[in-house]
Coordinates of C-alpha atoms in Angstrom, one line a residue:
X27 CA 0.0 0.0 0.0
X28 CA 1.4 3.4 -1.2
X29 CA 2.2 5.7 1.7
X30 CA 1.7 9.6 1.1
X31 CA 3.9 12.3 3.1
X32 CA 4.2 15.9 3.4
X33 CA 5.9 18.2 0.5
X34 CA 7.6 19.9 3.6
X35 CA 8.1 16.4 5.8
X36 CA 9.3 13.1 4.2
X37 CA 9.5 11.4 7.5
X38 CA 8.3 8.1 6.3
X39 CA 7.0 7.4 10.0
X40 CA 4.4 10.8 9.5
X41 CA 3.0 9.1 6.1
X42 CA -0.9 8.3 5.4
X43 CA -3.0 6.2 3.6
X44 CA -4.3 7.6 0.7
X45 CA -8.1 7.9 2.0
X46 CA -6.6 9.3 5.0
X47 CA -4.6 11.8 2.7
X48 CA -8.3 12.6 1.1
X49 CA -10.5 13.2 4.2
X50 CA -7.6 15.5 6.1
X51 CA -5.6 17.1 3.6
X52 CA -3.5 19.5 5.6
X53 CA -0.2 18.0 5.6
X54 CA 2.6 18.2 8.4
X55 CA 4.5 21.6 8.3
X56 CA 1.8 23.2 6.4
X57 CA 2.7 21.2 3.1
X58 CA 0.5 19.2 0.5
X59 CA 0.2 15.1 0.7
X60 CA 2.0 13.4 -2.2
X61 CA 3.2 10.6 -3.4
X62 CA 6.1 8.9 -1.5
X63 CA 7.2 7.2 -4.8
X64 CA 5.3 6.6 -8.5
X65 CA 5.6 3.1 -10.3
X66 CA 7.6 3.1 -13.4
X67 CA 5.5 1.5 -16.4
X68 CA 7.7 -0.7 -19.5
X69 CA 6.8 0.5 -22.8
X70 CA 5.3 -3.4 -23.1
X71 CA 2.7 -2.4 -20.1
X72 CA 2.1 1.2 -21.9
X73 CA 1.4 -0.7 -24.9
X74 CA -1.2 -3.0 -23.4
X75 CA -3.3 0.3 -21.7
X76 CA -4.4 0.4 -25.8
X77 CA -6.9 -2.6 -25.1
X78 CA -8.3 -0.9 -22.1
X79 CA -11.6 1.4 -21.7
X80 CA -11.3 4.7 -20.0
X81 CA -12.8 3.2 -16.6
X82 CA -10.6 -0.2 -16.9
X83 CA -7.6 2.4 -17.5
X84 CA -8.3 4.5 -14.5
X85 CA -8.7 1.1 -12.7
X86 CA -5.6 -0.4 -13.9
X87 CA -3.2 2.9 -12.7
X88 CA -5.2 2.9 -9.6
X89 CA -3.9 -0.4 -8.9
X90 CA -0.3 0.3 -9.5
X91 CA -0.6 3.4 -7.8
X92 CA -1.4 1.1 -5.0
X93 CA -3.9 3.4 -3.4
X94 CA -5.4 0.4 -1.3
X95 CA -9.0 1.1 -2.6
X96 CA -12.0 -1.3 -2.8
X97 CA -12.2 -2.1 -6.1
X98 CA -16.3 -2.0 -5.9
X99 CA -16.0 1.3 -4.3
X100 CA -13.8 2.3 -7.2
X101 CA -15.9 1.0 -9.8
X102 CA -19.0 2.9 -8.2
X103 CA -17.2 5.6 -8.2
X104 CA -16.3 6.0 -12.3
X105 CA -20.1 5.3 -13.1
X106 CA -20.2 8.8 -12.4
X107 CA -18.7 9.3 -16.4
X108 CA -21.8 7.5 -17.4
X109 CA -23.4 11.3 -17.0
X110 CA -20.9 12.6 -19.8
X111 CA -21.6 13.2 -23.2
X112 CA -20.2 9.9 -24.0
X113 CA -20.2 7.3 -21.3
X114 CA -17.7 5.3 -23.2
X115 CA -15.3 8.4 -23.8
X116 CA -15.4 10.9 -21.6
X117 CA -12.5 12.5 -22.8
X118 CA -12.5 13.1 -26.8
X119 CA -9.3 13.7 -28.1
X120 CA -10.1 15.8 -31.9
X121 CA -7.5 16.9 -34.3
X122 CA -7.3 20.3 -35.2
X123 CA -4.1 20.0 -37.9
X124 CA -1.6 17.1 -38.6
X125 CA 0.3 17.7 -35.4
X126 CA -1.9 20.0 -32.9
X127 CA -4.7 17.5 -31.3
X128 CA -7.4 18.9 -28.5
X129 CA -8.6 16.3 -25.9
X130 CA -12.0 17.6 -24.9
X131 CA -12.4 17.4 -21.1
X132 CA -15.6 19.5 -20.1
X133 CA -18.0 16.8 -21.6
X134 CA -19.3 16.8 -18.1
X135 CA -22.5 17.8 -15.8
X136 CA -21.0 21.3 -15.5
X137 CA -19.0 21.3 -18.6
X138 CA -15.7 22.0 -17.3
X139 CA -12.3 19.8 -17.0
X140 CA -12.9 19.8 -13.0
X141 CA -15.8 17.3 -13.7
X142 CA -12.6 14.4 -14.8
X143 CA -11.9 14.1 -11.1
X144 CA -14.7 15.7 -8.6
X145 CA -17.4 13.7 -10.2
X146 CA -15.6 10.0 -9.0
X147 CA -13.7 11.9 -6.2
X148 CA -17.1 12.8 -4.6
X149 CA -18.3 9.4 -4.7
X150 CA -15.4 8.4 -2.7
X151 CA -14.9 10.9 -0.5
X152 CA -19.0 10.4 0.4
X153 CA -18.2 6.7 1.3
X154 CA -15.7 7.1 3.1
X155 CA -17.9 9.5 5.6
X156 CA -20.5 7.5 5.3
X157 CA -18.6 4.3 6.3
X158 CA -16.8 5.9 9.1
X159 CA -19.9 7.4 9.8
X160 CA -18.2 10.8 10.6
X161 CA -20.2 14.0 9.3
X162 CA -17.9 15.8 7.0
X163 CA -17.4 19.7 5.7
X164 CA -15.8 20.2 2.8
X165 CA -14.8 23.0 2.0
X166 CA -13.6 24.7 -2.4
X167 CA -12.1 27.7 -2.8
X168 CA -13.1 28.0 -6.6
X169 CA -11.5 30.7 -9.7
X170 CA -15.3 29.4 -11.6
X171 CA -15.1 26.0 -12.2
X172 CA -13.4 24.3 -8.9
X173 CA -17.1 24.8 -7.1
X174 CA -20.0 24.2 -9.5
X175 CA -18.0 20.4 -10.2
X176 CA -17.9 20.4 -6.1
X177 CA -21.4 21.4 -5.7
X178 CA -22.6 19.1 -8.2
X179 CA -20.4 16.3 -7.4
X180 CA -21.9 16.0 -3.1
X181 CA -25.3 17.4 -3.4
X182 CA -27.6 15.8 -1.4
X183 CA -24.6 13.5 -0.6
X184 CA -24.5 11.9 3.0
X185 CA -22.3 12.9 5.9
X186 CA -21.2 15.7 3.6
X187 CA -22.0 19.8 3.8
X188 CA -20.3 21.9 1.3
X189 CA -19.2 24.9 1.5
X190 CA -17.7 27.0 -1.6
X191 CA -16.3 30.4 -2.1
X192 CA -15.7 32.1 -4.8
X193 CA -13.9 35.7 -5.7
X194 CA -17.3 37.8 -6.1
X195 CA -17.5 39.9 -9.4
X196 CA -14.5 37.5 -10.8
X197 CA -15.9 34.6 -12.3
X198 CA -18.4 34.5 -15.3
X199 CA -21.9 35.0 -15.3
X200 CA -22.8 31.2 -16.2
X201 CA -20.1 29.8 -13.3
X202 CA -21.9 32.1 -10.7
X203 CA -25.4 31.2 -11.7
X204 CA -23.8 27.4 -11.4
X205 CA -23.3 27.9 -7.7
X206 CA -26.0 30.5 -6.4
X207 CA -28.7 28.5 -8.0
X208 CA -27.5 25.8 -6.0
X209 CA -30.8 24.5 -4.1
X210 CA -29.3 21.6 -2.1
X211 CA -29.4 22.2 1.7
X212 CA -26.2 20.4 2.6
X213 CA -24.1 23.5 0.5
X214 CA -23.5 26.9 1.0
X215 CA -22.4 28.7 -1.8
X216 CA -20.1 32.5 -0.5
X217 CA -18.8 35.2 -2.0
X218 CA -16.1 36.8 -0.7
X219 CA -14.6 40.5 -1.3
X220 CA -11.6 39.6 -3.0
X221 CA -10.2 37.5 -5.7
X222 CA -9.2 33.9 -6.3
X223 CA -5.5 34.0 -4.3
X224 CA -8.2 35.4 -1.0
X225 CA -10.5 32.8 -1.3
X226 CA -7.4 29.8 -1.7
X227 CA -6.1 31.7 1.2
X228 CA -8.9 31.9 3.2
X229 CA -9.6 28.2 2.3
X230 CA -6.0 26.7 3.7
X231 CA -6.1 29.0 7.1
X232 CA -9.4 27.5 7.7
X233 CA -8.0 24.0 7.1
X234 CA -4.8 24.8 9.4
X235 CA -6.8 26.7 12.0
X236 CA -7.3 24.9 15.3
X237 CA -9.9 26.8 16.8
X238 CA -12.2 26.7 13.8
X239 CA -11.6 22.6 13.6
X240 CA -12.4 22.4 17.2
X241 CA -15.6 24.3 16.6
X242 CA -16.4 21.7 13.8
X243 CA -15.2 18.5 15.8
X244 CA -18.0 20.0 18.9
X245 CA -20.5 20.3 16.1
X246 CA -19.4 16.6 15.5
X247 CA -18.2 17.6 12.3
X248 CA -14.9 16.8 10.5
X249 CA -13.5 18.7 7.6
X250 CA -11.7 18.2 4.4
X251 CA -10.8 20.3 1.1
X252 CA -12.3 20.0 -2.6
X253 CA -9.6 21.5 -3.9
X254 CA -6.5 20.5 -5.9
X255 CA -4.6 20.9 -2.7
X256 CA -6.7 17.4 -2.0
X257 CA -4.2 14.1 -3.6
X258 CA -7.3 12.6 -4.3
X259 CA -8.4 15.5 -7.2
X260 CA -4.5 15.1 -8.4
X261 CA -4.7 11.0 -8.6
X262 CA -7.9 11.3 -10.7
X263 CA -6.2 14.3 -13.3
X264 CA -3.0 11.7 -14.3
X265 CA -5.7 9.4 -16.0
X266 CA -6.5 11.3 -18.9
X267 CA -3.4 12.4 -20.0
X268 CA -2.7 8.7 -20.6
X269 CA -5.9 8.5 -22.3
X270 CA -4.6 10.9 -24.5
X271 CA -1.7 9.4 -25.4
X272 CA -3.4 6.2 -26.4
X273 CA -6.3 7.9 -28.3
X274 CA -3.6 9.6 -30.2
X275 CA -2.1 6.3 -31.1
X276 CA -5.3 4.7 -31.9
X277 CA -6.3 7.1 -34.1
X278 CA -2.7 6.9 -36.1
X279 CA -2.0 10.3 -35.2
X280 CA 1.4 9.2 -33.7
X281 CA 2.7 5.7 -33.6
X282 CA 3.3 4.0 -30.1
X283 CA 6.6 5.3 -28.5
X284 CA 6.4 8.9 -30.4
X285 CA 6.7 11.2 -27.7
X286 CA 3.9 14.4 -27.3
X287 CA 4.2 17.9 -25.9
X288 CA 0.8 18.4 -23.3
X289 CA 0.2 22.2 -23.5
X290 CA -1.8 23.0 -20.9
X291 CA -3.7 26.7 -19.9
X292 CA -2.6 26.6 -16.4
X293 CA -3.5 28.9 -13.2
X294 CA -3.2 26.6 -10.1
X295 CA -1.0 24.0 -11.7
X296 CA -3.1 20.8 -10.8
X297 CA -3.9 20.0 -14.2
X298 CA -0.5 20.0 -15.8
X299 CA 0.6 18.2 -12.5
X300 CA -1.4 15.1 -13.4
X301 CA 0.9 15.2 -16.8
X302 CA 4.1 15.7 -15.1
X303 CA 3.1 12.4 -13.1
X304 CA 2.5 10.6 -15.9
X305 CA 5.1 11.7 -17.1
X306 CA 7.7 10.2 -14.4
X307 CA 5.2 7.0 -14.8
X308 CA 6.8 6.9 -18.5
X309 CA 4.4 8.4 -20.7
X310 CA 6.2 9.4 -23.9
X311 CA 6.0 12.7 -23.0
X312 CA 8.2 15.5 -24.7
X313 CA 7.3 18.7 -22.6
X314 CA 4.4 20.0 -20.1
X315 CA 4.0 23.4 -22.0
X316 CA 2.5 25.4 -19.1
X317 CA 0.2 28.8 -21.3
X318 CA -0.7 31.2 -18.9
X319 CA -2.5 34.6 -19.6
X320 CA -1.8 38.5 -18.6
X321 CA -1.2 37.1 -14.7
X322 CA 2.1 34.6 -15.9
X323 CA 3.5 34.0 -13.0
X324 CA 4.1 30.3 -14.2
X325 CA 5.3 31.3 -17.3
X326 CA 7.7 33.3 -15.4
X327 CA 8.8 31.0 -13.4
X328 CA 9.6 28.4 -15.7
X329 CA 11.6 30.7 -17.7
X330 CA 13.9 32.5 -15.3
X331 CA 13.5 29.8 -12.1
X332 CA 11.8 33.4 -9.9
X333 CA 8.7 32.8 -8.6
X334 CA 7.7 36.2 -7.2
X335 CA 4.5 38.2 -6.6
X336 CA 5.8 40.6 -4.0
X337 CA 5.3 43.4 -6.9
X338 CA 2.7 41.6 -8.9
X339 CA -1.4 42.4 -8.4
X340 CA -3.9 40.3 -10.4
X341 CA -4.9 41.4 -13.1
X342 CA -8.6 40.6 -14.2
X343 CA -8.6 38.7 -17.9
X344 CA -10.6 36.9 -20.2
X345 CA -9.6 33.4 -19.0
X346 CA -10.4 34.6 -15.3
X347 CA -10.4 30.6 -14.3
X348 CA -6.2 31.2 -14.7
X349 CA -6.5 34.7 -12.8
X350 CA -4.1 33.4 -10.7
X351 CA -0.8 34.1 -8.7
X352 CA -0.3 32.0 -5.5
X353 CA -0.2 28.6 -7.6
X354 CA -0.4 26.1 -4.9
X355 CA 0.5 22.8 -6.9
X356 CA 3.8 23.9 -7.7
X357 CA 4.9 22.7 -4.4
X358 CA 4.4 19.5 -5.3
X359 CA 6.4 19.7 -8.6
X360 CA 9.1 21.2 -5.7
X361 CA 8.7 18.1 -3.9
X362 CA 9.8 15.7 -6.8
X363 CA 12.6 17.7 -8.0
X364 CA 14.4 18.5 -4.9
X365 CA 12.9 17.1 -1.8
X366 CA 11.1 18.3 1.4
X367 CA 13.7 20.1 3.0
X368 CA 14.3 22.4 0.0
X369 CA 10.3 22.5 -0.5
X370 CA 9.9 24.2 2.7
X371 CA 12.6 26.6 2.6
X372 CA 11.4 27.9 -0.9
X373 CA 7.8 27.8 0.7
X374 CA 9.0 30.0 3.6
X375 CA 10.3 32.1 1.5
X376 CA 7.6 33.0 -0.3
X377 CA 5.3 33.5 2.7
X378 CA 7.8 36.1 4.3
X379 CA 9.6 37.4 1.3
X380 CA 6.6 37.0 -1.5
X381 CA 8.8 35.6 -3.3
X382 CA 11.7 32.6 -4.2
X383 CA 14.6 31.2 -6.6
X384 CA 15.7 28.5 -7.5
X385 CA 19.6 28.1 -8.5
X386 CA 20.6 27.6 -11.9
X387 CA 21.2 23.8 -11.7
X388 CA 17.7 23.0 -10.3
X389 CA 16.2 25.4 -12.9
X390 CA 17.8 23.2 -15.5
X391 CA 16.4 20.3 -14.2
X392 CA 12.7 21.9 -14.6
X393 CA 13.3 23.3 -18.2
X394 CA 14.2 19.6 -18.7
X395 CA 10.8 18.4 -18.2
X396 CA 8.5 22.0 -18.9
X397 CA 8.3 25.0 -21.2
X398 CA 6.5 28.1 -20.9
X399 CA 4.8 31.1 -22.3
X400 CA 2.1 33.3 -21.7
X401 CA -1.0 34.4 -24.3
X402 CA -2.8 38.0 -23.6
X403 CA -6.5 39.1 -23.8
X404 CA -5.8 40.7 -27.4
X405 CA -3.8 37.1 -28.3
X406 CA -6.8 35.0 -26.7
X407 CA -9.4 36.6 -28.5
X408 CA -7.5 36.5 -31.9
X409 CA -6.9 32.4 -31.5
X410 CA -11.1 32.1 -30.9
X411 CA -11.6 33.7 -34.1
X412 CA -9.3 31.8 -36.0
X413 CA -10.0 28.5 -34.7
X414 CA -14.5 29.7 -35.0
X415 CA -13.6 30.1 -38.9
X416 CA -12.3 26.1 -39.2
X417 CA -15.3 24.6 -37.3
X418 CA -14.0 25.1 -33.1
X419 CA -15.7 26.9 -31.1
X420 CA -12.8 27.3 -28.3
X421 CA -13.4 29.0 -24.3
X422 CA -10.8 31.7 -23.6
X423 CA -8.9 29.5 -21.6
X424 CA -8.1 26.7 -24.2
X425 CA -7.4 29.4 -26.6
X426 CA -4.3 30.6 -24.6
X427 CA -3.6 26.9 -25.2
X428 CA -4.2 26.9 -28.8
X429 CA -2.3 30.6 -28.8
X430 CA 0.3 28.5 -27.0
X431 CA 0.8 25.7 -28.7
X432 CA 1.1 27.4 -32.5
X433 CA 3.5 29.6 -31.7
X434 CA 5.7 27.2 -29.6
X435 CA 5.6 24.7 -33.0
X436 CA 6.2 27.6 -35.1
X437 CA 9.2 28.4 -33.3
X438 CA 10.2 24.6 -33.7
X439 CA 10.3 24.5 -29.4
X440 CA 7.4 21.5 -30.0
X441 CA 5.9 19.3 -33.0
X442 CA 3.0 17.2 -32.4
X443 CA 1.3 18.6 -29.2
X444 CA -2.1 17.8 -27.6
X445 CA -4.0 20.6 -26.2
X446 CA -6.3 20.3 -22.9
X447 CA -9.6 21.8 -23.6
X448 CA -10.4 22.7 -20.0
X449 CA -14.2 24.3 -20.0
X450 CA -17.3 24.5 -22.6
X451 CA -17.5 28.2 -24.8
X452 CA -20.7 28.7 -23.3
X453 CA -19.2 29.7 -19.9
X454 CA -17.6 32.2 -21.0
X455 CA -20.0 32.9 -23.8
X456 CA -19.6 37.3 -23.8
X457 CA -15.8 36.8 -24.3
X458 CA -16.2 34.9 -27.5
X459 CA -19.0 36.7 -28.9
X460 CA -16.5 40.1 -28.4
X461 CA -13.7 38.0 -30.5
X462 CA -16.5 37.4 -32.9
X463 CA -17.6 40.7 -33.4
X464 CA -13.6 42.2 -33.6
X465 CA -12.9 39.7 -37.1
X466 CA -17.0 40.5 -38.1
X467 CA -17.9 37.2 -37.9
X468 CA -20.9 38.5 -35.7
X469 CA -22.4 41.8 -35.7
X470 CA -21.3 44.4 -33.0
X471 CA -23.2 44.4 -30.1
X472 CA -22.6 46.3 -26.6
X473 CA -22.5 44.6 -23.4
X474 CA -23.8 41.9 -24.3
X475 CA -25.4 39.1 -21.4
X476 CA -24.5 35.7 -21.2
X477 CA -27.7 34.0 -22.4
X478 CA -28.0 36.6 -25.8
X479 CA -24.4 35.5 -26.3
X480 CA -24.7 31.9 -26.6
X481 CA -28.3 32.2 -28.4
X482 CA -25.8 34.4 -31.3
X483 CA -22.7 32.3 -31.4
X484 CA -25.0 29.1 -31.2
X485 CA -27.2 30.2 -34.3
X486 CA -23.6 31.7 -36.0
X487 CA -22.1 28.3 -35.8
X488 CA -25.3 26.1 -35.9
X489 CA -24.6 24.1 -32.5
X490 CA -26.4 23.5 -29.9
X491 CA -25.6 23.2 -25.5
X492 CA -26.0 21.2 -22.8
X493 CA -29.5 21.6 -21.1
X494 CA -27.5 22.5 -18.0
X495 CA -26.3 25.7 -19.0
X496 CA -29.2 26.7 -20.7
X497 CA -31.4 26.2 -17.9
X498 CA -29.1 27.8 -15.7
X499 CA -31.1 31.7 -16.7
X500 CA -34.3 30.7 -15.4
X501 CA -33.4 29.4 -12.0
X502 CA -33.2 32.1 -9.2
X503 CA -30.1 32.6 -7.3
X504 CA -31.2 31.3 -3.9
X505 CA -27.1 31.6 -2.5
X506 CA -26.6 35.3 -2.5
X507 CA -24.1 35.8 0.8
X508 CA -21.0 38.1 0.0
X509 CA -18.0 38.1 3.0
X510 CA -15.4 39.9 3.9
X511 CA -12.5 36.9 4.2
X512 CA -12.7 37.8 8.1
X513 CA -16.8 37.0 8.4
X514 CA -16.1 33.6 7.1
X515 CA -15.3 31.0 10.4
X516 CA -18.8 32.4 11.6
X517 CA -21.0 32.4 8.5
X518 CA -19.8 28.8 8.4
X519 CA -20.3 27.3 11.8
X520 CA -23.7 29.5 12.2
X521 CA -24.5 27.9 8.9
X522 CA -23.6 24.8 10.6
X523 CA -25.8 24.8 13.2
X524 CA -28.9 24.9 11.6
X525 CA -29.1 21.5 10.9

C-alpha cells in the first residue's frame, strides 16, 4: 500500500493512507500530501493500456498506484462518467491539424475539466464519511469552475456539507449562476470580497486553523478540502493524459513510443501536474507546456527559475479561471525535483519574502521536463476567431492553449502537441461573442449578457448546449451571501448549526 507524506516532511514514520490523505488534507508543516514514490511502467505495459476502456484504465493505474481502494467502491465511483456526453469516452481527443490535437475534457454535468476528477472523487470521498460514519465539511475555494464540479459532485450527498467560495465579481456569469442557484441544503455557496488568491487563502487557514476545527469537531463535524490541494483531485487528473496518449495512437495520429508535448492553460497548476506524473510513470512525453494569460507568473517561473509576486497584483482577464498568482500545486512539482527540505525553505520564503529562486542547476532540471509562455487578452481573443472560422468553437482559456501551442511549433520548441480543452465556450459565452464581433464574424453588439451570447454564437455556428447551461437563466439565485474573508469561520459554523 502506497504511503503519502508531506511536500515539507518526508518522515516516512508521519505518512498516510491515501483515503486518510483525502479526508484530512493538511499536511505536516503546512505542506500538500503526495506521493512517496510513483511506479515506473515498461513501454510493453504502456502498450497493453491500448486494449483498455477509459474506466478499466483509470482502474488499472489505480492499482499500480497502490492506493489500497475497494475495487467496488472504485468501480462505483467511475459510473459517475456514465453522465458525460459519451459514457464510453469521456475524454474526446479531436484533431485540429496534422500535429496540434485537442482532448475535450468538459463533456461533463457542469461542462468543465474539474468534472474528470470531482465527479468520481465525490463518490469516494462520500463513502468514506459515510462508512466511518463521521459527518464531514468540505470546503472549495473556486477561480469558476473548482465549485459548481464540487457542488454538483456532493449534493444531497450523505455525511457531507459543502461549503464553496468564490472571488465575487471575478468569475463569469454562467459559473456564478452554477453555484448561487445551488438549491441543495447540505451547501453553501459565498462570496467573498476579494479574488481567487483570498478565497485559496482563506480556504487553507481554515484547514490549518485549530480553533475553527475544534468548533467543527464539537458540532461533531470533520473537515476536508475540494480543492487541488486534496491528492485525491491530483490522482484522478494523471488518468486522462494517458488516455490521451493512447487515443492519439489509436487514431494513427502518432505511432506507439512517439513522444507528445501536453500544452496545458494553467493557473493553479493541478492539471499540468497530473501530466508531469504521468510523465515520471513513463508516458512518452516530450514537454508540459505550461500557457498562462496576462497574470504569468508560471510562465515566469519556468523561464527564469523566480517565482515572485511581492510586486505583482492580479490582473482581471478573459480566462479569469487562470486569474491566478499564488499557484499552490507547484509545491508539489518542488517536492519531486528537490525534496522536502528544499520545498519548505522555498515555501517559507515565499510567505515572508513574497517571493523565491531556484539556482541555476535546479532550474535546469525543470526546463528539462516543462516549457512556458504566456498568451494576452488581445492574443486570446485572436486564436477564438481563428480557430470559430475552421469549425472550433474554443473558451478563452483553451485558446491561450491553442495561442500557446502554435507559436511554440512555429518556433520549432514542440511538434506534435495535444492541447487540454479545459471548459465548454458557453461559460464564457460574452468573451467569444466580443472575439467574434472584432474579425465581423458577428455583428457588433454592446454589453452583451450571457444567455444573448450563446443564443448568437450558437445560431452563428449552428450548435447547440448542454440543457444545463441553458437552464441555468431561469433558476433564481437562492445563495446570495457576499463576505469579507474575516466574516467567514462564523457564516460557516452559524450555517452549521442549523441542521
Amino acid at each position: 500500500m502506497s504511503m503519502f507524506i508531506s511536500t515539507r516532511d518526508d518522515n516516512k514514520d508521519l505518512g498516510v493512507t491515501f483515503q486518510h490523505a483525502m479526508l484530512n488534507p493538511n499536511a505536516p508543516q503546512g505542506g500538500l500530501y503526495t506521493f512517496s514514490k510513483l511506479p515506473l511502467f515498461s513501454q510493453e505495459m504502456l502498450q497493453s493500456f491500448q486494449n483498455l476502456s477509459y474506466k478499466q484504465l483509470c482502474e488499472k493505474l489505480f492499482f499500480s498506484l497502490n492506493l489500497n481502494l475497494n475495487p467496488n467502491l472504485l468501480q462505483q465511483a467511475l459510473q459517475s462518467y456514465d453522465n458525460f456526453d459519451d459514457p464510453t469516452n469521456p475524454a474526446p481527443l479531436h484533431t485540429l491539424s496534422k500535429n496540434l490535437f485537442m482532448l475535450n475534457l468538459y463533456s461533463g454535468p457542469t461542462r468543465a475539466f474539474k468534472d474528470m476528477a470531482l465527479q468520481p472523487f465525490g463518490v469516494l470521498l462520500s463513502s468514506f464519511a459515510k462508512t466511518n460514519k463521521t459527518p464531514f465539511m468540505i470546503l472549495a475555494a473556486t477561480s469558476g469552475d473548482t465549485g459548481p464540479a464540487t457542488l454538483q459532485s456532493f449534493a444531497n450527498k450523505e455525511y457531507i456539507k459543502v461549503v464553496c467560495l468564490y472571488p465575487s465579481g471575478g468569475t463569469s456569469d454562467v459559473q456564478r449562476l452554477q453555484m448561487t442557484t445551488q438549491e441543495s441544503k447540505n451547501c453553501k455557496v459565498i462570496g467573498i470580497k476579494g479574488d481567487f488568491d483570498d478565497a485559496q487563502s482563506a480556504l487553507k487557514n481554515l484547514l490549518a486553523n485549530k480553533d475553527f476545527i475544534h468548533k467543527l469537531n464539537n458540532l461533531g463535524i470533520s473537515l476536508s478540502a475540494a480543492n487541488s490541494v486534496n491528492i485525491g483531485r491530483i490522482v484522478f487528473q494523471i488518468v486522462y493524459h494517458f488516455w490521451a496518449y493512447i487515443s492519439a495512437v489509436k487514431n494513427g495520429s502518432i505511432t506507439f513510443g512517439e513522444k507528445l508535448s501536453i500544452v496545458v492553460p494553467s493557473g493553479n497548476f493541478g492539471n499540468i501536474l497530473g501530466a508531469f506524473f504521468a510523465k515520471k510513470m513513463g508516458l512518452p512525453i516530450h514537454k508540459l507546456v505550461v500557457a498562462s494569460n496576462v497574470n504569468n507568473i508560471l510562465s515566469d517561473f519556468i523561464n527564469t527559475g523566480v517565482y515572485d509576486i511581492s510586486f505583482r497584483h492580479l490582473i482581471k482577464s478573459k480566462s479569469p479561471a487562470m486569474d491566478i498568482l499564488k499557484s499552490s500545486n507547484v509545491e508539489r512539482m518542488l517536492y519531486f525535483y528537490f525534496g522536502a527540505k528544499r520545498t519548505k525553505e522555498l515555501m517559507e520564503n515565499l510567505a515572508t519574502q513574497g517571493k523565491y529562486s531556484l539556482l541555476d542547476s535546479e532550474l535546469a532540471l525543470v526546463r528539462e521536463d516543462f516549457s512556458a509562455m504566456s498568451c494576452d487578452d488581445t492574443q486570446c481573443l485572436q486564436s477564438i476567431a481563428e480557430c470559430f472560422k475552421n469549425g472550433y468553437v474554443l473558451d478563452p482559456h483553451t485558446a491561450i492553449g491553442y495561442y500557446v501551442a502554435k507559436t511554440l511549433q512555429e518556433k520549432g520548441v514542440i511538434d506534435k502537441s495535444i492541447i487540454l480543452a479545459t471548459a465548454e465556450w458557453s461559460k464564457f459565452a460574452p468573451s467569444v461573442s466580443a472575439a467574434l464581433t472584432q474579425e465581423q464574424i458577428l455583428e457588433s453588439s454592446q454589453n452583451i449578457c450571457d444567455e444573448e451570447a450563446i443564443k448568437t454564437i450558437c445560431a452563428k455556428a449552428n450548435c447547440t448546449i448542454s440543457k444545463q447551461i441553458t437552464d441555468l437563466f431561469s433558476k433564481d439565485e437562492v445563495q446570495k451571501d457576499v463576505l469579507d474573508v474575516a466574516e467567514l469561520e462564523s457564516c460557516i459554523i452559524e450555517w452549521l448549526k442549523t441542521f
